[in-house]
PDB file of C-alpha atoms and ligand atoms in Angstrom:
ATOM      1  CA  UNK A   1      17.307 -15.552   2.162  1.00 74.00           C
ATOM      2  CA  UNK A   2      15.027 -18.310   3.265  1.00 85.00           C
ATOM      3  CA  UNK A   3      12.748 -20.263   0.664  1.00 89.00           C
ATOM      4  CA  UNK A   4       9.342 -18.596   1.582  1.00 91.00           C
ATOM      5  CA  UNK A   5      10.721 -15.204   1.794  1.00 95.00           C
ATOM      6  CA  UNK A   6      12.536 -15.711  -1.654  1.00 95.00           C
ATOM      7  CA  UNK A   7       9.423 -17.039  -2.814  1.00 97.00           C
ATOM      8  CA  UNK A   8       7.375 -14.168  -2.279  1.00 97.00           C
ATOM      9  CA  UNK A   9      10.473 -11.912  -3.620  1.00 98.00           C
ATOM     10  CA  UNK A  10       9.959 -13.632  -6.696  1.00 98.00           C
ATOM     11  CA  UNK A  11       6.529 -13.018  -7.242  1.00 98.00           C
ATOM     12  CA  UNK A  12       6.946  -9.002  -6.251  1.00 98.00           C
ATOM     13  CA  UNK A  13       9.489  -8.819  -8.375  1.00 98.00           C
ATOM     14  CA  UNK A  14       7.452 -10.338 -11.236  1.00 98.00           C
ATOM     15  CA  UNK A  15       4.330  -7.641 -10.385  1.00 98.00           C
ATOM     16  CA  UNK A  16       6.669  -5.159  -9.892  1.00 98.00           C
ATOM     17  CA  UNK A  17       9.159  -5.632 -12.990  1.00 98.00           C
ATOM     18  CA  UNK A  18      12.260  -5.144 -11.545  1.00 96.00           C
ATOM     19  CA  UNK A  19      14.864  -6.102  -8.534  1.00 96.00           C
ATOM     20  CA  UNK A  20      14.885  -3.355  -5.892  1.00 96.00           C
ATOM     21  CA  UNK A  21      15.329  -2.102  -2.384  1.00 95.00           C
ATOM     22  CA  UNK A  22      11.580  -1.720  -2.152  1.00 97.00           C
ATOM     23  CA  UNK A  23      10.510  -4.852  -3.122  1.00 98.00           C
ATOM     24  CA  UNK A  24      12.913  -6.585  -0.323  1.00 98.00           C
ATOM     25  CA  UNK A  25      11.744  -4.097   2.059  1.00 98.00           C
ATOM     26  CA  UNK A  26       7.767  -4.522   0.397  1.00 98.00           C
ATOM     27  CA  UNK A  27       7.793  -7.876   1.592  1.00 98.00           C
ATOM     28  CA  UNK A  28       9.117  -7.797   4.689  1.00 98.00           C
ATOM     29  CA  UNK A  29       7.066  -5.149   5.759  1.00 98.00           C
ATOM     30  CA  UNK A  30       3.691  -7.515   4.721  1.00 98.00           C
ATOM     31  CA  UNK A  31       5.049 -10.596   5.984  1.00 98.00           C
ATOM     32  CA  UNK A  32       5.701  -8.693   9.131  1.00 98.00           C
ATOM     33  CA  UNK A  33       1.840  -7.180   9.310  1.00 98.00           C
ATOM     34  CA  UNK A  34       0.896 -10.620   8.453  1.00 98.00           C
ATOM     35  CA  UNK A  35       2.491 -12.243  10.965  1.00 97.00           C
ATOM     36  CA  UNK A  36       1.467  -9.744  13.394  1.00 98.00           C
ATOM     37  CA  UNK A  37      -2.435 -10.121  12.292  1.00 97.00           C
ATOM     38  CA  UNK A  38      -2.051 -13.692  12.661  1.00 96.00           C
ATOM     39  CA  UNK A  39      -3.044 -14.066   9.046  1.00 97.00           C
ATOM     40  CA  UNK A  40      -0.677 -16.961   7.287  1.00 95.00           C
ATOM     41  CA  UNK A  41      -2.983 -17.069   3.624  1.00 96.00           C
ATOM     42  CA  UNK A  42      -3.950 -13.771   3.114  1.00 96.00           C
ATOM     43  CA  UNK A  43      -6.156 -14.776  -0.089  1.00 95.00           C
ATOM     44  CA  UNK A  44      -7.646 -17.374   1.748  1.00 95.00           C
ATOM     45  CA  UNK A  45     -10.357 -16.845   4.238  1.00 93.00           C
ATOM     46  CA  UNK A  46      -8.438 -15.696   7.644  1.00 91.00           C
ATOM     47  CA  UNK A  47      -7.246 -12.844   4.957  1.00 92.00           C
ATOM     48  CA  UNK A  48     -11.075 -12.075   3.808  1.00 93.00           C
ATOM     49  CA  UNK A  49     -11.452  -8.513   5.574  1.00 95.00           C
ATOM     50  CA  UNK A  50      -7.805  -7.567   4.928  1.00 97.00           C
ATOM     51  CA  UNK A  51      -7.791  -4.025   4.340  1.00 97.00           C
ATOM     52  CA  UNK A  52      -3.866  -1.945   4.214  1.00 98.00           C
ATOM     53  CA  UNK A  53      -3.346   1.685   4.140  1.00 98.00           C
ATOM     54  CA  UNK A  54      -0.144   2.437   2.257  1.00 98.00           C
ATOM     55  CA  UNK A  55       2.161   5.696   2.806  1.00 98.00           C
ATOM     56  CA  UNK A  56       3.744   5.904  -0.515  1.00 96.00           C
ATOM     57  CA  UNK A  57       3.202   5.464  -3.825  1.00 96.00           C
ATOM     58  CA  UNK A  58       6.581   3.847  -4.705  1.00 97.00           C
ATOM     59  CA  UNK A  59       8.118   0.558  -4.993  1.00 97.00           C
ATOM     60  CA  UNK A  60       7.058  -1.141  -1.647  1.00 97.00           C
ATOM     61  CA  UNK A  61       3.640  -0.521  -2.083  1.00 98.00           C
ATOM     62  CA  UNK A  62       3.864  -2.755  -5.201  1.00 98.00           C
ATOM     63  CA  UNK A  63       5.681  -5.593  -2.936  1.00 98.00           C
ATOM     64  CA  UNK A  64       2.976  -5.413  -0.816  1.00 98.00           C
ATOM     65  CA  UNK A  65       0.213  -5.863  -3.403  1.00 98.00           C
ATOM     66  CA  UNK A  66       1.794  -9.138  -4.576  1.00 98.00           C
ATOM     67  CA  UNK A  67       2.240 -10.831  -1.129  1.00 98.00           C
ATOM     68  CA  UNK A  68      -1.424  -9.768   0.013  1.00 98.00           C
ATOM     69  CA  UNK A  69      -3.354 -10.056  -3.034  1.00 97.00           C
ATOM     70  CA  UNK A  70      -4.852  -6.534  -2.022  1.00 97.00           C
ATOM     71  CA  UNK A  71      -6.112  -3.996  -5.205  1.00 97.00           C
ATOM     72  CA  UNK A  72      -6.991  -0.646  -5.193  1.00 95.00           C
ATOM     73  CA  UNK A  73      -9.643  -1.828  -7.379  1.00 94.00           C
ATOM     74  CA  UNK A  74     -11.111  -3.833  -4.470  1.00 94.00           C
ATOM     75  CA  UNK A  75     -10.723  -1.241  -2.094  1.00 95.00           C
ATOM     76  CA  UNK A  76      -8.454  -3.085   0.145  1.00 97.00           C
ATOM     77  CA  UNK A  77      -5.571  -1.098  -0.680  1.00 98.00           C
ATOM     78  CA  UNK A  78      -5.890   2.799   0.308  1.00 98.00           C
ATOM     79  CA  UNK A  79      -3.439   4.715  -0.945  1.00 97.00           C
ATOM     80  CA  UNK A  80      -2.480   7.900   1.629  1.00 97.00           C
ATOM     81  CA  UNK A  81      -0.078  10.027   0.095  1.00 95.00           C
ATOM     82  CA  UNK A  82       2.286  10.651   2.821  1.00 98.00           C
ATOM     83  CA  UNK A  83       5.640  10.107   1.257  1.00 97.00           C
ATOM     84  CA  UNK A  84       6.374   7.640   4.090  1.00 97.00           C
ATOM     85  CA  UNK A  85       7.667   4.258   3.724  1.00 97.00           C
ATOM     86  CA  UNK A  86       5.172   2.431   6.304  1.00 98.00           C
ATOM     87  CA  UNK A  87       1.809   0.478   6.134  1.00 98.00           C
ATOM     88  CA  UNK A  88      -0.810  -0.069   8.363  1.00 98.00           C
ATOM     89  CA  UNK A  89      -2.384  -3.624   7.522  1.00 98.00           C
ATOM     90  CA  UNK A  90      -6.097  -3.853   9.282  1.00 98.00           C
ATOM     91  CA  UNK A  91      -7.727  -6.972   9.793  1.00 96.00           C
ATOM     92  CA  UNK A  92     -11.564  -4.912   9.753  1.00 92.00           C
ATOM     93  CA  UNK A  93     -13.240  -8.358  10.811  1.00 87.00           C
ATOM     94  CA  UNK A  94     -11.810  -8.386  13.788  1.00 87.00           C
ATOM     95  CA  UNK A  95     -10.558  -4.702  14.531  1.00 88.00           C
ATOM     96  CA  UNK A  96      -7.020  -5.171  14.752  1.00 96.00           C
ATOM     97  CA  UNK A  97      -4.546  -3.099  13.214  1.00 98.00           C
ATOM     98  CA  UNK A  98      -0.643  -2.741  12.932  1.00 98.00           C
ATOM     99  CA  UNK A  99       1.496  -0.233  11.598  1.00 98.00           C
ATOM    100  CA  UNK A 100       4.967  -1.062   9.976  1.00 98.00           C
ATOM    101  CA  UNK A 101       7.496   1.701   9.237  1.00 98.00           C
ATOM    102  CA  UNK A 102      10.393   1.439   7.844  1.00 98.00           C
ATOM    103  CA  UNK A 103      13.106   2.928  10.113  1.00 97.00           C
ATOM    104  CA  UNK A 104      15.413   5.759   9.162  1.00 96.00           C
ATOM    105  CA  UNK A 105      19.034   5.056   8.834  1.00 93.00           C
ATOM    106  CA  UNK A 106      18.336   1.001   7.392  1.00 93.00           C
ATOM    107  CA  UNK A 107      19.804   1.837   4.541  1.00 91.00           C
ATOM    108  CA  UNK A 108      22.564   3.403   5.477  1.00 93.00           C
ATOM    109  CA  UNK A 109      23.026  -0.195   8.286  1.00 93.00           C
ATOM    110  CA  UNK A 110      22.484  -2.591   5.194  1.00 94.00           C
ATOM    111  CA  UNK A 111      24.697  -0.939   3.339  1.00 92.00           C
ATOM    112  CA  UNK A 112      27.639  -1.552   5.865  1.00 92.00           C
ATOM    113  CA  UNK A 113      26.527  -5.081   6.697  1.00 92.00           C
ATOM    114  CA  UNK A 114      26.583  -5.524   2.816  1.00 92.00           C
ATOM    115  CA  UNK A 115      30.174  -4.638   2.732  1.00 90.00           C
ATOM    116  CA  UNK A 116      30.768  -7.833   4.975  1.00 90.00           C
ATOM    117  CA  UNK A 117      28.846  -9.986   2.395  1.00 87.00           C
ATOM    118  CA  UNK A 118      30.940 -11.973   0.184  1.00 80.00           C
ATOM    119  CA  UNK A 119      30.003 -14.118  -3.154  1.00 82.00           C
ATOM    120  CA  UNK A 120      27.645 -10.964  -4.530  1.00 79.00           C
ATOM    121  CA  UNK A 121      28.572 -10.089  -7.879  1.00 76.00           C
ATOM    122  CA  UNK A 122      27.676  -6.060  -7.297  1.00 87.00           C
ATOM    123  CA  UNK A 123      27.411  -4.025  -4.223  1.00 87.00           C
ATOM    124  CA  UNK A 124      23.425  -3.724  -5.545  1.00 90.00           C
ATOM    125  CA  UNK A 125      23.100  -7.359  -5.150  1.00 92.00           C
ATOM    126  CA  UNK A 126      24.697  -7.356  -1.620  1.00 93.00           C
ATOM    127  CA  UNK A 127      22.844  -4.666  -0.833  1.00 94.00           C
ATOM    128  CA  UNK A 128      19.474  -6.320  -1.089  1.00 94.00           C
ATOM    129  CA  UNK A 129      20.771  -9.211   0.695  1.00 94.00           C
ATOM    130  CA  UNK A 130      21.844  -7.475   3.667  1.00 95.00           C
ATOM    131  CA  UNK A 131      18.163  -5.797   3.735  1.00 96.00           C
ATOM    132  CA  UNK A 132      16.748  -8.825   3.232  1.00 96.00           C
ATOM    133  CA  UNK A 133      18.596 -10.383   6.169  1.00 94.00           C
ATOM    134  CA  UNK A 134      19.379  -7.397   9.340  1.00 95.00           C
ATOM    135  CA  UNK A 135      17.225  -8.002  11.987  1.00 96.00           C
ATOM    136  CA  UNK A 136      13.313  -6.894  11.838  1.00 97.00           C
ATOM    137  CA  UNK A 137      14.248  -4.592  14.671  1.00 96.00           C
ATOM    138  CA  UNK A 138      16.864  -2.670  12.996  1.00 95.00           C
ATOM    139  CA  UNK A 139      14.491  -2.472   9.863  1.00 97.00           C
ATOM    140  CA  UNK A 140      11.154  -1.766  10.851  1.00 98.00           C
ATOM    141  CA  UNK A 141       8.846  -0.640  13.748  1.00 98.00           C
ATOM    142  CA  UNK A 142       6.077  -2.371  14.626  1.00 98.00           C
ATOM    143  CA  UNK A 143       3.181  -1.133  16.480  1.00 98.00           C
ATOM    144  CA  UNK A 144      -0.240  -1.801  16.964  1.00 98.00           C
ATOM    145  CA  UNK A 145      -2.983   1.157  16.607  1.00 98.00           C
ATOM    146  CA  UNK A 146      -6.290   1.427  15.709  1.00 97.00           C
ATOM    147  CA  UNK A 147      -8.211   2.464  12.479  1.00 96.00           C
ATOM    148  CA  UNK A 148     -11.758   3.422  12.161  1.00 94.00           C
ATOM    149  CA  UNK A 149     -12.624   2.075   8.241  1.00 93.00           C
ATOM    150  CA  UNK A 150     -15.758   4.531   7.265  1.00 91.00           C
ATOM    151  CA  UNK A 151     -18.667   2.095   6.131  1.00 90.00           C
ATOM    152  CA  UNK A 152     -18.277   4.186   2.762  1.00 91.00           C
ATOM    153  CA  UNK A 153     -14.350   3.028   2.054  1.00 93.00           C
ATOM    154  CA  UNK A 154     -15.130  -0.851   2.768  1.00 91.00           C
ATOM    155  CA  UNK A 155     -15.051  -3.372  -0.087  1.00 89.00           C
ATOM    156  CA  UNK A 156     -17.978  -4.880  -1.320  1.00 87.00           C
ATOM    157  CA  UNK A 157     -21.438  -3.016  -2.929  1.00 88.00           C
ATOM    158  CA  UNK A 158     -21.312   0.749  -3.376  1.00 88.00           C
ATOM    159  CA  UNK A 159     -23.944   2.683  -0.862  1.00 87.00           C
ATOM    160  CA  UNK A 160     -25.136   5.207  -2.578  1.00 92.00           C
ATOM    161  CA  UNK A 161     -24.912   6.494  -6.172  1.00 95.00           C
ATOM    162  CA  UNK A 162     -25.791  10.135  -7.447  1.00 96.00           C
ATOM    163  CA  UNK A 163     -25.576  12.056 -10.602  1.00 97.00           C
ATOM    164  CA  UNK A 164     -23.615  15.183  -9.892  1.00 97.00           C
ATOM    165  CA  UNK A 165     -26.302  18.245 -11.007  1.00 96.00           C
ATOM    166  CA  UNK A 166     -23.558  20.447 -12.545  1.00 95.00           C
ATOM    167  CA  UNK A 167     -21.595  17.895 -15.011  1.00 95.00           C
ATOM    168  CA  UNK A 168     -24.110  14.916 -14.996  1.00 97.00           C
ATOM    169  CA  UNK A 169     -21.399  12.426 -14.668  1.00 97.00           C
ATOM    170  CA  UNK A 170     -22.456   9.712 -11.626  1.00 97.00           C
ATOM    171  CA  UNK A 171     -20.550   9.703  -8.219  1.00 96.00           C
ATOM    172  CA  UNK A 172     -20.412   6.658  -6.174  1.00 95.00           C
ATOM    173  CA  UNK A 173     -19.628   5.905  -2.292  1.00 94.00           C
ATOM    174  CA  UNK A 174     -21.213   9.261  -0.488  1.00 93.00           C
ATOM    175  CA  UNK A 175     -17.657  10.986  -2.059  1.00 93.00           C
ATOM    176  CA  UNK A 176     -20.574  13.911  -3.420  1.00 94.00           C
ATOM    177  CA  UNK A 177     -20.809  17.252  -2.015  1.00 94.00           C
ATOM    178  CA  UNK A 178     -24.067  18.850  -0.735  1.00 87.00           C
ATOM    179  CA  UNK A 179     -25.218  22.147  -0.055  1.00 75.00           C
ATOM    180  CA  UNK A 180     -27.572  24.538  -1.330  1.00 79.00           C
ATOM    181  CA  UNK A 181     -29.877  22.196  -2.081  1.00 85.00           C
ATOM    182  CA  UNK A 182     -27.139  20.299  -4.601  1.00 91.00           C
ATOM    183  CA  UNK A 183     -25.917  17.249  -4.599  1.00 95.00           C
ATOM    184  CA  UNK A 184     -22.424  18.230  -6.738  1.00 96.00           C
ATOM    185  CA  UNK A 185     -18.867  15.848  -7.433  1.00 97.00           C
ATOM    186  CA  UNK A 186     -16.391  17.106  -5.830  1.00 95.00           C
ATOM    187  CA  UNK A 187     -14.688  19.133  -8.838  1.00 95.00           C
ATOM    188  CA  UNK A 188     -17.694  20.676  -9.532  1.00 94.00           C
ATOM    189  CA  UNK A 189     -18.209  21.959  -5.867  1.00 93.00           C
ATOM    190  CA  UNK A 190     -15.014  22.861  -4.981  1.00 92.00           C
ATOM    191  CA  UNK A 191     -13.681  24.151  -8.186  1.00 90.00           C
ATOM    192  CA  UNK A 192     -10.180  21.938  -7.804  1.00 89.00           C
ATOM    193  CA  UNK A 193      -9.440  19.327 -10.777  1.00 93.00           C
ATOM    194  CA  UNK A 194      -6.449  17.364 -11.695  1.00 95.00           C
ATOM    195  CA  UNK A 195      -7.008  17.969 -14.991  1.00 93.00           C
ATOM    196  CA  UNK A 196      -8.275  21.327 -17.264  1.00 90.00           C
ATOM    197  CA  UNK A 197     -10.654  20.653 -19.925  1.00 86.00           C
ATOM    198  CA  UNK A 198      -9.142  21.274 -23.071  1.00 91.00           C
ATOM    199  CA  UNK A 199     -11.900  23.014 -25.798  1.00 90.00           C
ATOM    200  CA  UNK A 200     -12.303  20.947 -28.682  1.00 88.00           C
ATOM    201  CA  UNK A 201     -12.699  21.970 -32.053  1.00 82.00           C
ATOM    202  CA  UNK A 202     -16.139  21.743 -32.286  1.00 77.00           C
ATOM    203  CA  UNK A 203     -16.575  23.537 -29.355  1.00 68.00           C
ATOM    204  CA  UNK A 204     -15.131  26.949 -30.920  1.00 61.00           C
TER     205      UNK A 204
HETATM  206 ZN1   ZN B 301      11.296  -0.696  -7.670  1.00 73.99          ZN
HETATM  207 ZN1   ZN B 302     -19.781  17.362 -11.296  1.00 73.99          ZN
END
């Protein structure tokens, strides 16, 4: 492993709390759409309009977080549940985009280029090692596409707030439902919820 790419292993690891496959494969998939983009400080200014759509919500994703300094929270992480390991990183400034999936069968590669890997003290160990060192090729594809960001899901000021008129609660970034002459959250209109509403006691 070379001293940047440990480096940034470390501090995924750190975010992430533990030592796995998807944190060596987390960070070389952003230091790949880095590269790519052209972007070498992602929280400096070149990485300012730095927006990634993730696949999965599993282990890479938090790699990725701690080598791009991207958050949910900022909006510069969006989170599409596909169940795939890949990640599109867009650079929205200057509409470029690349996608970088992880390619099926790595695993099953590192893990025989692992077995040629002396001085590990557990086939784990030389595991992530040999993932952290096969080719890019034989690990990940790389292409570029294109990604139209909605001026609604960019970062910065929310453009538009409403009050939903059935449960009163406010809903931010145009994510209401109209219709009938309501303006309704999206529970409320389509009758879908995570959760149920549990009746309190003082409610009976
Ligand atoms: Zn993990
Ligand atoms: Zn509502």
């Amino acid at each position: 492993m070379n001293e940047d790419f440990k480096a940034l292993l470390g501090e995924a690891v750190r975010f992430h709390g533990h030592l796995c496959g998807g944190q060596v494969i987390g960070v070389r998939m952003a230091m790949a759409g880095l590269r790519e983009l052209g972007i070498k400080e992602p929280r400096g200014k070149e990485g300012r309009d730095l927006v990634i759509f993730v696949e999965i919500d599993r282990c890479p994703v938090d790699a990725i977080i701690a080598v791009t300094g991207r958050t949910p929270g900022r909006r510069s992480i969006k989170m599409m549940d596909y169940g795939k390991q890949a990640a599109t990183f867009v650079d929205a400034g200057a509409s470029r985009a690349v996608r970088v999936s992880v390619k099926t069968g790595c695993f099953e590669k590192a893990a025989l280029i692992a077995r040629t890997l002396a001085g590990f003290q557990d086939e784990q160990q030389a595991l992530y090692e040999a993932l952290a060192a096969m080719d890019e090729e034989e690990l990940l594809s790389i292409r570029r596409v294109s990604v139209a960001i909605e001026p609604r899901d960019l970062p910065g000021e929310a453009l538009q707030t409403v009050v939903c008129q059935k449960c009163g609660e406010t809903v931010k970034d145009m994510r209401q439902v109209g219709g009938n002459g309501l303006i309704l959250c999206k529970p409320c209109a389509l009758g879908l919820c995570y959760y149920k509403e549990i009746p309190s006691e003082t409610d009976a």
